[in-house]
Amino acid sequence: MLFRSAEIRYVQANGHIVTARVFDAELRWKGSLADAASRLEPSGFLRVHRAYLVNPERVIEVEPFFGGSYLLRVDDKSRSEVPVSRNYLPAVRKALGL
């Protein structure tokens, strides 16, 4: 199964397994988030955490979180939450106009 990058809501890395989430499915492969980022960041994806990339076009809600950080809710079937780590806060604030 292949997806256009615009269909991807977020990408998560867990060890050497990378998962791309679309509306109601996931695509998994062996690799690294750095490899996924090199392919997706030119399409506008943001690194928001050491384990997550998010498609800012798919963020539907920004929720304040512990320590001045945020949880980003995306428009997949389950309205998944993507955490933002403090290291990536300035870039996320700028990109999302927060």
mmCIF file of C-alpha atoms in Angstrom:
data_model
loop_
_atom_site.group_PDB
_atom_site.id
_atom_site.type_symbol
_atom_site.label_atom_id
_atom_site.label_comp_id
_atom_site.label_asym_id
_atom_site.label_seq_id
_atom_site.Cartn_x
_atom_site.Cartn_y
_atom_site.Cartn_z
ATOM 1 C CA MET A 1 0.000 0.000 0.000
ATOM 2 C CA LEU A 2 1.391 3.422 -0.952
ATOM 3 C CA PHE A 3 0.120 6.880 -0.060
ATOM 4 C CA ARG A 4 0.714 10.392 -1.317
ATOM 5 C CA SER A 5 2.492 12.515 1.280
ATOM 6 C CA ALA A 6 -0.554 14.817 1.521
ATOM 7 C CA GLU A 7 -2.593 11.861 2.826
ATOM 8 C CA ILE A 8 -0.190 11.201 5.717
ATOM 9 C CA ARG A 9 -1.263 12.711 9.042
ATOM 10 C CA TYR A 10 1.886 11.918 11.015
ATOM 11 C CA VAL A 11 4.892 9.631 11.085
ATOM 12 C CA GLN A 12 6.120 7.935 14.238
ATOM 13 C CA ALA A 13 9.322 6.037 14.896
ATOM 14 C CA ASN A 14 9.554 3.315 17.523
ATOM 15 C CA GLY A 15 13.018 1.813 17.488
ATOM 16 C CA HIS A 16 13.752 0.821 13.900
ATOM 17 C CA ILE A 17 10.090 0.664 12.897
ATOM 18 C CA VAL A 18 8.547 3.733 11.254
ATOM 19 C CA THR A 19 4.770 4.103 10.980
ATOM 20 C CA ALA A 20 2.974 6.535 8.684
ATOM 21 C CA ARG A 21 -0.645 7.189 9.692
ATOM 22 C CA VAL A 22 -3.280 8.099 7.102
ATOM 23 C CA PHE A 23 -7.020 8.534 7.706
ATOM 24 C CA ASP A 24 -7.840 4.936 8.639
ATOM 25 C CA ALA A 25 -4.710 2.904 7.954
ATOM 26 C CA GLU A 26 -1.018 2.652 8.752
ATOM 27 C CA LEU A 27 2.016 1.831 6.671
ATOM 28 C CA ARG A 28 5.009 0.381 8.530
ATOM 29 C CA TRP A 29 8.569 -0.212 7.428
ATOM 30 C CA LYS A 30 12.047 -0.680 8.864
ATOM 31 C CA GLY A 31 14.010 2.537 8.889
ATOM 32 C CA SER A 32 14.566 5.712 10.833
ATOM 33 C CA LEU A 33 12.666 8.906 11.394
ATOM 34 C CA ALA A 34 15.639 10.796 9.953
ATOM 35 C CA ASP A 35 15.170 8.953 6.639
ATOM 36 C CA ALA A 36 11.430 9.709 6.651
ATOM 37 C CA ALA A 37 12.146 13.358 7.514
ATOM 38 C CA SER A 38 14.556 13.742 4.605
ATOM 39 C CA ARG A 39 11.764 12.639 2.263
ATOM 40 C CA LEU A 40 8.830 14.426 3.901
ATOM 41 C CA GLU A 41 10.207 17.731 5.213
ATOM 42 C CA PRO A 42 10.454 19.139 1.644
ATOM 43 C CA SER A 43 6.676 18.498 1.450
ATOM 44 C CA GLY A 44 6.109 20.642 4.551
ATOM 45 C CA PHE A 45 6.197 18.039 7.334
ATOM 46 C CA LEU A 46 7.411 19.302 10.714
ATOM 47 C CA ARG A 47 9.613 17.539 13.201
ATOM 48 C CA VAL A 48 7.708 18.027 16.478
ATOM 49 C CA HIS A 49 9.342 15.397 18.695
ATOM 50 C CA ARG A 50 12.312 13.077 18.487
ATOM 51 C CA ALA A 51 9.892 10.318 17.478
ATOM 52 C CA TYR A 52 7.301 12.245 15.420
ATOM 53 C CA LEU A 53 6.830 14.201 12.215
ATOM 54 C CA VAL A 54 3.477 15.829 11.556
ATOM 55 C CA ASN A 55 1.737 17.134 8.458
ATOM 56 C CA PRO A 56 0.694 20.652 9.542
ATOM 57 C CA GLU A 57 -2.107 20.638 6.940
ATOM 58 C CA ARG A 58 -3.724 17.797 8.925
ATOM 59 C CA VAL A 59 -3.578 19.419 12.381
ATOM 60 C CA ILE A 60 -7.114 20.283 13.461
ATOM 61 C CA GLU A 61 -6.531 21.242 17.087
ATOM 62 C CA VAL A 62 -3.672 22.435 19.269
ATOM 63 C CA GLU A 63 -4.082 21.619 22.939
ATOM 64 C CA PRO A 64 -1.879 23.130 25.680
ATOM 65 C CA PHE A 65 0.104 20.458 27.480
ATOM 66 C CA PHE A 66 2.412 20.062 30.445
ATOM 67 C CA GLY A 67 5.396 22.398 30.689
ATOM 68 C CA GLY A 68 4.199 24.878 28.082
ATOM 69 C CA SER A 69 4.194 22.292 25.338
ATOM 70 C CA TYR A 70 1.335 21.119 23.118
ATOM 71 C CA LEU A 71 -0.557 18.099 21.890
ATOM 72 C CA LEU A 72 -1.516 18.294 18.230
ATOM 73 C CA ARG A 73 -4.734 16.558 17.196
ATOM 74 C CA VAL A 74 -4.839 15.391 13.583
ATOM 75 C CA ASP A 75 -7.764 14.624 11.293
ATOM 76 C CA ASP A 76 -7.445 10.837 11.125
ATOM 77 C CA LYS A 77 -10.326 8.523 11.964
ATOM 78 C CA SER A 78 -9.438 8.346 15.663
ATOM 79 C CA ARG A 79 -8.373 12.025 15.977
ATOM 80 C CA SER A 80 -4.906 10.969 17.139
ATOM 81 C CA GLU A 81 -2.772 13.133 19.402
ATOM 82 C CA VAL A 82 0.826 13.914 18.506
ATOM 83 C CA PRO A 83 3.049 15.279 21.293
ATOM 84 C CA VAL A 84 5.302 18.292 20.800
ATOM 85 C CA SER A 85 8.528 18.227 22.800
ATOM 86 C CA ARG A 86 10.041 21.369 24.269
ATOM 87 C CA ASN A 87 13.039 21.135 21.934
ATOM 88 C CA TYR A 88 10.777 21.649 18.925
ATOM 89 C CA LEU A 89 8.424 24.271 20.431
ATOM 90 C CA PRO A 90 9.892 27.357 18.723
ATOM 91 C CA ALA A 91 9.723 25.810 15.240
ATOM 92 C CA VAL A 92 6.210 24.445 15.845
ATOM 93 C CA ARG A 93 4.950 27.796 17.158
ATOM 94 C CA LYS A 94 6.364 29.573 14.131
ATOM 95 C CA ALA A 95 5.024 27.039 11.602
ATOM 96 C CA LEU A 96 1.535 26.928 13.124
ATOM 97 C CA GLY A 97 1.352 30.636 13.958
ATOM 98 C CA LEU A 98 0.980 30.106 17.715
#
